[in-house]
Short mmCIF file of C-alpha atoms and ligand atoms in Angstrom, two decimals:
data_model
loop_
_atom_site.label_atom_id
_atom_site.label_comp_id
_atom_site.label_asym_id
_atom_site.label_seq_id
_atom_site.Cartn_x
_atom_site.Cartn_y
_atom_site.Cartn_z
CA MET A 1 204.81 122.82 -86.54
CA ARG A 2 201.36 122.09 -84.94
CA VAL A 3 199.65 125.25 -83.62
CA LEU A 4 196.84 124.88 -81.21
CA VAL A 5 194.55 127.83 -82.11
CA THR A 6 191.78 128.55 -79.36
CA GLY A 7 188.82 130.47 -80.44
CA GLY A 8 189.65 129.87 -84.21
CA ALA A 9 186.03 129.75 -85.26
CA GLY A 10 185.53 133.38 -84.20
CA PHE A 11 186.35 136.56 -86.07
CA ILE A 12 190.26 137.13 -85.58
CA GLY A 13 190.76 133.26 -84.95
CA SER A 14 189.27 132.19 -88.07
CA ASN A 15 191.05 134.78 -89.99
CA PHE A 16 194.54 133.79 -88.53
CA VAL A 17 193.71 129.98 -89.30
CA ARG A 18 192.90 131.02 -92.90
CA HIS A 19 196.35 133.05 -92.88
CA MET A 20 198.28 130.18 -91.48
CA LEU A 21 197.02 127.43 -93.86
CA THR A 22 197.50 129.76 -96.84
CA THR A 23 200.81 130.92 -95.80
CA TYR A 24 202.43 127.69 -94.71
CA PRO A 25 201.80 124.44 -96.53
CA GLU A 26 203.34 122.23 -93.90
CA ILE A 27 201.51 123.81 -91.04
CA GLU A 28 199.10 121.80 -88.79
CA ILE A 29 196.29 123.54 -86.94
CA VAL A 30 194.13 122.16 -84.00
CA ASN A 31 191.31 124.59 -83.66
CA MET A 32 189.81 124.36 -80.21
CA ASP A 33 186.56 126.23 -79.97
CA VAL A 34 183.37 125.70 -77.71
CA LEU A 35 181.31 127.58 -80.39
CA THR A 36 179.54 130.26 -78.31
CA TYR A 37 177.23 132.54 -80.07
CA ALA A 38 180.37 134.18 -81.56
CA GLY A 39 181.93 130.87 -82.95
CA ASN A 40 180.69 130.02 -86.45
CA LEU A 41 181.74 126.95 -88.30
CA GLU A 42 180.59 128.84 -91.46
CA ASN A 43 183.64 131.04 -90.91
CA LEU A 44 185.92 128.01 -92.13
CA THR A 45 183.95 126.06 -94.75
CA VAL A 46 186.70 126.36 -97.27
CA PHE A 47 189.00 124.35 -94.60
CA GLU A 48 186.42 121.70 -93.90
CA ASP A 49 188.20 119.04 -95.87
CA ASP A 50 191.88 120.28 -95.43
CA GLU A 51 193.53 117.54 -93.31
CA ARG A 52 195.95 120.15 -92.08
CA HIS A 53 192.95 121.57 -89.82
CA THR A 54 191.29 119.52 -87.13
CA LEU A 55 188.41 121.19 -85.39
CA VAL A 56 187.85 120.07 -81.58
CA ARG A 57 184.81 121.42 -79.80
CA ALA A 58 186.00 122.05 -76.35
CA ASN A 59 186.04 124.61 -73.59
CA ILE A 60 189.39 126.30 -72.46
CA ALA A 61 188.07 126.47 -69.13
CA SER A 62 187.48 122.78 -68.77
CA GLU A 63 190.64 120.88 -67.24
CA GLU A 64 189.40 117.55 -68.65
CA GLU A 65 188.56 118.85 -72.12
CA VAL A 66 191.96 120.80 -72.46
CA GLU A 67 193.86 117.90 -71.02
CA GLN A 68 192.45 115.71 -73.82
CA VAL A 69 193.37 117.97 -76.49
CA PHE A 70 196.92 118.18 -75.22
CA ARG A 71 197.01 114.39 -74.76
CA THR A 72 195.76 113.57 -78.26
CA HIS A 73 197.74 116.12 -80.28
CA ALA A 74 201.46 116.92 -79.75
CA ILE A 75 201.27 120.85 -79.50
CA ASP A 76 204.27 122.94 -80.35
CA VAL A 77 202.70 126.40 -80.00
CA VAL A 78 199.54 127.74 -78.29
CA VAL A 79 197.89 130.89 -79.66
CA ASN A 80 195.03 131.84 -77.60
CA PHE A 81 192.19 133.68 -79.04
CA ALA A 82 189.33 132.18 -77.11
CA ALA A 83 187.33 134.74 -75.33
CA GLU A 84 184.21 136.50 -74.33
CA SER A 85 184.98 139.59 -76.30
CA HIS A 86 182.28 142.02 -76.30
CA VAL A 87 182.34 145.12 -73.77
CA ASP A 88 178.78 145.77 -74.01
CA ARG A 89 177.79 142.01 -73.11
CA SER A 90 180.34 142.29 -69.98
CA LEU A 91 178.32 145.36 -68.89
CA HIS A 92 174.62 144.49 -69.71
CA ILE A 93 174.71 140.60 -69.50
CA GLY A 94 177.07 140.11 -66.89
CA ALA A 95 180.86 139.27 -66.32
CA GLU A 96 180.61 135.85 -65.14
CA ALA A 97 181.18 134.25 -68.47
CA PHE A 98 184.11 136.69 -68.99
CA ILE A 99 185.79 135.63 -65.56
CA ARG A 100 185.23 132.04 -66.48
CA THR A 101 186.61 132.01 -70.04
CA ASN A 102 188.99 135.11 -70.23
CA VAL A 103 190.64 134.37 -66.63
CA MET A 104 189.98 130.79 -65.65
CA GLY A 105 190.35 129.45 -69.13
CA VAL A 106 193.68 131.18 -69.61
CA GLN A 107 195.06 129.62 -66.52
CA VAL A 108 193.80 126.15 -67.46
CA LEU A 109 195.53 126.64 -70.89
CA LEU A 110 199.06 127.71 -69.19
CA ASP A 111 198.99 124.76 -66.85
CA ALA A 112 198.44 122.44 -69.83
CA ALA A 113 201.19 124.18 -71.77
CA ARG A 114 203.44 123.67 -68.97
CA VAL A 115 202.74 120.23 -68.08
CA HIS A 116 202.88 119.06 -71.78
CA GLY A 117 206.17 121.18 -72.42
CA VAL A 118 204.63 123.38 -75.17
CA GLY A 119 207.26 125.46 -76.92
CA ARG A 120 205.45 128.77 -77.01
CA PHE A 121 202.34 130.27 -75.55
CA VAL A 122 201.02 133.46 -77.42
CA GLN A 123 198.27 135.32 -75.51
CA ILE A 124 196.07 137.45 -77.70
CA SER A 125 195.26 140.58 -75.60
CA THR A 126 193.87 144.13 -76.47
CA ASP A 127 194.70 147.83 -76.12
CA GLU A 128 191.69 148.17 -73.70
CA VAL A 129 193.82 146.74 -70.84
CA TYR A 130 195.31 150.03 -70.76
CA GLY A 131 192.30 152.10 -70.16
CA SER A 132 191.46 155.41 -71.78
CA LEU A 133 193.71 158.35 -73.05
CA GLY A 134 193.28 161.88 -72.79
CA ALA A 135 193.78 164.12 -75.69
CA GLU A 136 197.39 163.61 -76.31
CA GLY A 137 199.67 160.72 -76.36
CA SER A 138 199.42 156.89 -77.29
CA PHE A 139 199.81 153.62 -75.27
CA THR A 140 203.25 151.79 -75.21
CA GLU A 141 204.03 148.56 -73.88
CA GLU A 142 204.90 150.42 -70.54
CA THR A 143 201.58 152.06 -69.95
CA PRO A 144 200.16 150.99 -66.72
CA LEU A 145 197.19 148.57 -67.00
CA ALA A 146 194.07 150.36 -66.06
CA PRO A 147 191.07 148.61 -67.50
CA ASN A 148 187.69 150.44 -67.08
CA ASN A 149 185.07 147.73 -68.21
CA PRO A 150 184.58 144.09 -66.91
CA TYR A 151 185.87 142.78 -70.37
CA ALA A 152 189.07 144.74 -70.12
CA ALA A 153 189.55 143.81 -66.61
CA THR A 154 189.34 140.06 -67.41
CA LYS A 155 191.69 140.56 -70.35
CA ALA A 156 194.27 142.39 -67.99
CA GLY A 157 193.81 139.56 -65.40
CA ALA A 158 194.77 137.13 -68.17
CA ASP A 159 197.81 139.30 -69.13
CA LEU A 160 198.96 139.22 -65.79
CA LEU A 161 198.56 135.37 -65.42
CA VAL A 162 200.40 134.74 -68.58
CA ARG A 163 203.32 136.93 -67.26
CA ALA A 164 203.26 135.06 -64.07
CA ALA A 165 203.59 131.70 -65.85
CA GLY A 166 206.74 132.98 -67.49
CA LYS A 167 208.32 134.20 -64.54
CA SER A 168 207.59 131.52 -62.11
CA HIS A 169 207.19 128.37 -64.30
CA GLY A 170 209.47 129.28 -67.30
CA VAL A 171 206.73 128.91 -69.75
CA ASP A 172 207.88 130.61 -72.86
CA VAL A 173 205.11 133.37 -73.19
CA VAL A 174 204.47 136.40 -75.47
CA ILE A 175 201.51 138.79 -75.25
CA THR A 176 200.22 140.85 -78.18
CA ARG A 177 197.93 143.88 -77.49
CA CYS A 178 196.02 145.12 -80.68
CA SER A 179 193.87 147.83 -81.27
CA ASN A 180 190.34 147.58 -82.58
CA ASN A 181 189.93 145.04 -85.72
CA PHE A 182 187.59 145.03 -88.52
CA GLY A 183 187.37 142.83 -91.44
CA PRO A 184 185.40 139.73 -92.98
CA TYR A 185 183.50 137.40 -90.50
CA GLN A 186 183.27 139.97 -87.70
CA PHE A 187 180.19 139.38 -85.66
CA PRO A 188 177.61 142.35 -86.23
CA GLU A 189 177.71 143.38 -82.39
CA LYS A 190 180.79 145.37 -82.97
CA LEU A 191 180.82 148.81 -84.44
CA ILE A 192 181.77 148.43 -87.86
CA PRO A 193 179.76 145.12 -88.86
CA LEU A 194 176.70 146.44 -86.90
CA MET A 195 176.74 149.67 -88.76
CA ILE A 196 176.93 148.01 -92.07
CA ALA A 197 174.46 145.54 -91.23
CA ASN A 198 171.90 148.08 -90.26
CA ALA A 199 172.61 150.39 -93.18
CA LEU A 200 172.18 147.47 -95.70
CA GLU A 201 168.55 147.20 -93.94
CA HIS A 202 167.91 151.00 -93.94
CA LYS A 203 167.80 150.66 -90.09
CA SER A 204 168.99 153.42 -87.73
CA LEU A 205 172.76 153.52 -86.80
CA PRO A 206 172.84 153.81 -82.93
CA VAL A 207 175.97 155.93 -81.97
CA TYR A 208 176.84 155.99 -78.28
CA GLY A 209 177.12 159.33 -76.48
CA ASP A 210 178.40 162.18 -78.96
CA GLY A 211 180.11 159.75 -81.28
CA MET A 212 183.39 161.36 -80.60
CA ASN A 213 185.13 158.44 -78.84
CA VAL A 214 188.21 157.63 -80.73
CA ARG A 215 189.39 153.98 -81.61
CA ASP A 216 192.55 153.00 -83.46
CA TRP A 217 191.42 150.63 -86.23
CA ILE A 218 193.39 147.78 -87.82
CA TYR A 219 192.38 145.46 -90.65
CA VAL A 220 192.13 141.94 -89.28
CA GLN A 221 194.76 140.47 -91.94
CA ASP A 222 197.30 142.89 -90.54
CA HIS A 223 196.77 141.77 -87.00
CA CYS A 224 197.11 138.17 -88.14
CA SER A 225 200.47 138.93 -89.93
CA ALA A 226 201.56 140.64 -86.91
CA ILE A 227 200.41 137.64 -84.47
CA ASP A 228 202.48 135.31 -87.01
CA VAL A 229 205.60 137.46 -86.59
CA VAL A 230 205.39 137.67 -82.91
CA MET A 231 204.68 133.99 -82.53
CA ARG A 232 207.81 133.14 -84.66
CA LYS A 233 210.27 135.88 -83.72
CA GLY A 234 208.90 137.67 -80.62
CA ARG A 235 211.17 137.67 -77.52
CA SER A 236 210.15 135.41 -74.74
CA GLY A 237 208.34 137.28 -72.00
CA GLU A 238 207.79 140.39 -73.98
CA VAL A 239 204.54 142.29 -74.82
CA TYR A 240 204.23 143.71 -78.31
CA ASN A 241 201.62 146.42 -79.09
CA ILE A 242 200.04 146.08 -82.60
CA GLY A 243 198.28 149.09 -84.51
CA SER A 244 198.26 150.61 -87.60
CA ASP A 245 197.75 154.47 -86.46
CA HIS A 246 194.37 155.07 -87.70
CA ASP A 247 192.85 156.58 -84.78
CA VAL A 248 189.53 158.30 -85.63
CA PRO A 249 186.17 159.33 -83.81
CA ASN A 250 183.30 156.83 -84.11
CA MET A 251 181.38 159.52 -86.15
CA GLU A 252 183.94 159.33 -88.94
CA ILE A 253 183.85 155.70 -89.46
CA VAL A 254 179.92 155.68 -89.40
CA THR A 255 179.56 158.53 -91.89
CA GLN A 256 182.23 156.88 -94.10
CA ILE A 257 180.17 153.52 -94.08
CA LEU A 258 176.98 155.41 -95.12
CA GLY A 259 178.78 156.99 -97.76
CA LEU A 260 180.17 153.70 -99.20
CA LEU A 261 176.59 152.26 -99.22
CA ASP A 262 175.08 155.31 -100.37
CA ARG A 263 172.96 155.81 -97.26
CA PRO A 264 171.85 159.10 -95.87
CA GLU A 265 173.31 160.40 -92.59
CA SER A 266 169.80 160.81 -91.32
CA LEU A 267 170.15 157.06 -90.47
CA ILE A 268 172.43 158.05 -87.38
CA THR A 269 170.70 158.08 -84.11
CA PHE A 270 172.50 159.12 -80.85
CA VAL A 271 171.64 156.85 -78.23
CA GLU A 272 172.76 156.74 -74.41
CA ASP A 273 176.26 156.37 -73.83
CA ARG A 274 178.18 152.95 -72.67
CA PRO A 275 178.85 153.23 -68.91
CA GLY A 276 182.53 153.97 -68.36
CA HIS A 277 183.04 154.48 -72.24
CA ASP A 278 186.71 154.75 -72.83
CA ARG A 279 187.22 158.04 -74.58
CA ARG A 280 190.38 157.51 -76.79
CA TYR A 281 192.60 154.74 -77.70
CA ALA A 282 195.86 155.05 -79.58
CA MET A 283 198.58 152.46 -80.08
CA ASP A 284 202.21 153.15 -80.28
CA SER A 285 203.53 150.10 -82.13
CA ALA A 286 207.11 151.13 -82.57
CA LYS A 287 208.52 148.04 -80.93
CA ILE A 288 206.98 145.45 -83.14
CA ARG A 289 207.83 147.34 -86.23
CA SER A 290 211.52 148.12 -85.21
CA GLU A 291 212.22 144.82 -83.56
CA LEU A 292 210.62 142.47 -85.52
CA GLY A 293 210.03 144.24 -88.82
CA TRP A 294 206.22 144.31 -89.14
CA THR A 295 204.37 146.68 -91.13
CA PRO A 296 200.55 146.75 -91.83
CA SER A 297 199.73 146.26 -95.53
CA LEU A 298 196.45 147.77 -96.23
CA ASN A 299 195.44 151.40 -95.71
CA PHE A 300 192.06 152.21 -93.81
CA ASP A 301 190.16 153.37 -96.72
CA GLU A 302 191.16 150.44 -99.02
CA ALA A 303 190.37 147.96 -96.13
CA LEU A 304 186.92 149.42 -95.04
CA LYS A 305 185.87 149.59 -98.63
CA ALA A 306 186.84 145.77 -98.94
CA THR A 307 185.05 145.13 -95.72
CA VAL A 308 181.74 146.63 -96.72
CA GLN A 309 182.07 144.64 -100.13
CA TRP A 310 182.65 141.52 -98.20
CA TYR A 311 179.31 142.01 -96.15
CA LEU A 312 177.55 142.79 -99.39
CA GLU A 313 178.65 139.53 -100.91
CA HIS A 314 177.98 137.56 -97.72
CA GLU A 315 174.28 138.54 -96.92
CA GLU A 316 173.62 134.94 -96.28
CA TRP A 317 176.21 134.59 -93.50
CA LEU A 318 175.05 137.80 -91.98
CA GLU A 319 171.34 136.41 -92.09
CA HIS A 320 172.53 133.30 -90.25
CA VAL A 321 174.55 134.84 -87.48
CA ARG A 322 171.57 137.43 -86.78
CA SER A 323 168.96 134.59 -86.57
CA GLY A 324 167.07 133.89 -83.21
CA ALA A 325 169.17 134.81 -80.22
CA TYR A 326 170.74 137.96 -81.99
CA GLN A 327 167.38 139.55 -82.23
CA SER A 328 166.68 139.31 -78.65
CA TYR A 329 170.16 140.57 -77.80
CA TYR A 330 169.66 143.68 -80.02
CA GLU A 331 166.12 144.42 -78.51
CA MET A 332 167.73 144.20 -74.95
CA LEU A 333 170.65 146.23 -75.61
CA TYR A 334 169.31 148.87 -78.04
CA GLY A 335 165.52 148.70 -77.24
CA ALA A 336 166.08 149.77 -73.78
CA ARG A 337 168.65 152.52 -74.65
CA GLY A 338 166.32 154.55 -77.10
CA PRO A 339 167.38 157.65 -78.82
CA VAL A 340 168.61 160.35 -76.97
CA VAL A 341 166.77 163.60 -77.73
P1 LIG B 401 185.00 136.59 -81.14
O1 LIG B 401 183.98 136.82 -80.03
O2 LIG B 401 184.64 136.72 -82.55
O3 LIG B 401 185.39 134.99 -81.08
C1 LIG B 401 185.84 134.34 -79.88
C2 LIG B 401 185.87 132.96 -80.04
O4 LIG B 401 186.09 132.17 -78.90
C3 LIG B 401 184.72 132.38 -80.58
O5 LIG B 401 184.56 131.47 -81.63
C4 LIG B 401 184.06 131.68 -79.27
O6 LIG B 401 183.16 130.54 -79.66
C5 LIG B 401 185.29 131.21 -78.75
N1 LIG B 401 185.14 131.01 -77.36
C6 LIG B 401 184.71 131.75 -76.39
N2 LIG B 401 184.75 131.20 -75.09
C7 LIG B 401 185.39 129.79 -75.26
C8 LIG B 401 185.81 128.93 -74.39
N3 LIG B 401 185.50 128.96 -73.16
N4 LIG B 401 186.60 127.98 -75.01
C9 LIG B 401 186.82 127.85 -76.13
N5 LIG B 401 186.25 128.73 -77.13
C10 LIG B 401 185.78 129.73 -76.52
O7 LIG B 401 186.36 137.18 -80.73
P2 LIG B 401 187.42 138.26 -81.59
O8 LIG B 401 186.94 139.37 -81.91
O9 LIG B 401 187.68 137.14 -82.67
O10 LIG B 401 188.57 138.13 -80.75
C11 LIG B 401 189.59 137.15 -80.53
C12 LIG B 401 190.55 137.63 -79.43
O11 LIG B 401 191.24 138.94 -79.87
C13 LIG B 401 190.01 137.68 -78.20
O12 LIG B 401 190.75 137.06 -77.11
C14 LIG B 401 189.96 139.52 -77.91
O13 LIG B 401 190.03 139.73 -76.63
C15 LIG B 401 191.30 139.83 -78.75
N6 LIG B 401 191.17 141.09 -79.27
C16 LIG B 401 190.12 141.38 -80.05
C17 LIG B 401 190.00 142.63 -80.64
C18 LIG B 401 188.85 143.09 -81.53
O14 LIG B 401 188.74 144.45 -82.12
N7 LIG B 401 188.01 142.16 -81.97
C19 LIG B 401 191.14 143.39 -80.67
C20 LIG B 401 192.31 142.97 -79.90
C21 LIG B 401 192.17 141.99 -79.15
P1 LIG B 402 183.07 148.37 -80.14
O1 LIG B 402 183.23 147.86 -81.63
O2 LIG B 402 182.13 147.47 -79.37
O3 LIG B 402 184.72 148.03 -79.66
P2 LIG B 402 185.43 148.40 -78.36
O4 LIG B 402 184.32 148.72 -77.34
O5 LIG B 402 186.11 147.14 -78.26
O6 LIG B 402 186.11 149.51 -78.58
O7 LIG B 402 182.93 149.63 -80.20
C1 LIG B 402 183.84 150.47 -80.89
C2 LIG B 402 183.40 151.88 -80.54
O8 LIG B 402 182.08 152.14 -81.16
C3 LIG B 402 183.21 152.25 -79.20
O9 LIG B 402 183.60 153.77 -78.84
C4 LIG B 402 181.66 152.06 -78.68
C5 LIG B 402 181.24 152.60 -80.15
N1 LIG B 402 179.90 151.99 -80.40
C6 LIG B 402 178.67 152.84 -80.73
O10 LIG B 402 178.83 154.22 -80.88
N2 LIG B 402 177.70 152.16 -81.29
C7 LIG B 402 177.43 150.76 -81.17
O11 LIG B 402 176.28 150.18 -81.48
C8 LIG B 402 178.58 150.11 -80.69
C9 LIG B 402 178.43 148.52 -80.94
C10 LIG B 402 179.72 150.73 -80.55
#
């Protein structure tokens, strides 16, 4: 089987490429990534000389580049991770790049998949398309889409385009919607790696608002095993929620990280809240568990410990991704915010 993985040099994509190459000796991966700030070839150095893995630097929003990839490689399955993925960037830098990649890019890929008769198209989506929960309940696949920030809105738009390609053109599509991921190779702009990186340097840990927003955390390797199952066994046209039932307030995560790194809680700084900040996410993943027999393998505490350990052992990786542009991004986002007193 030849799988086109888009965005395979990013956090989850690179973990998925690693999962596939280590699990299936016969698999071939064509990894198409334009290498934005979030795409990093250092995430995949061990597979540099593996002939089952071909990296193509190309943009999913470019019809010519996508056509070239599909013409050169006979693709059986597309798994689309490529996206602008950070909510704060969509709010503070602008939504344009998000619309180009997350919406237009998805349509370009869907058209190419149809024209070239690809067997299956897996869209990697997110729980954020459902919006925010009140104090009770969790998102099911039937929860109406109600995105609250530009990132989430573009992902919801993509989901609808994927659905439409299935309904009107008969493309074999499946959509996965997963909760917040963490683990090795996550860019330190998202909560967990940002807090680890700052704590390592004894820098303040910027917590938005009152720190009581709830996210449902899953270890990236469990997300990858779920995608693998959906890709192989998911029913065409269906949506599958993915989550591992660990929904906790941000403050709990931050204090746990400080504990693991033996740093004082005085490093926590409450900063101005994110606009439109979704209060609570929680996933009901009963469908993938009962229908496809998937279960997550690691518990949260073990997985967080392993993640902190990974960052301790990869300080050079962290240093590389935080050079140059990262510094000005950090200053723009957090310098302007300042502590809430
Ligand atoms: P990431 O930002 O770490 O990686 C995105 C990758 O896509 C990068 O390698 C980047 O270079 C590439 N890319 C961006 N624009 C591209 C384009 N136009 N053409 C080709 N490649 C492009 O993101 P991630 O956290 O690994 O997320 C991957 C996917 O999973 C996204 O679709 C995201 O919406 C979804 N998702 C993420 C989470 C999470 O917690 N991180 C949770 C649920 C779903
Ligand atoms: P994030 O990792 O950006 O993921 P998402 O917005 O997709 O859920 O943020 C997770 C939670 O952590 C969210 O409630 C916002 C909060 N947060 C902070 O409090 N401080 C930070 O510096 C960041 C990046 C996030």
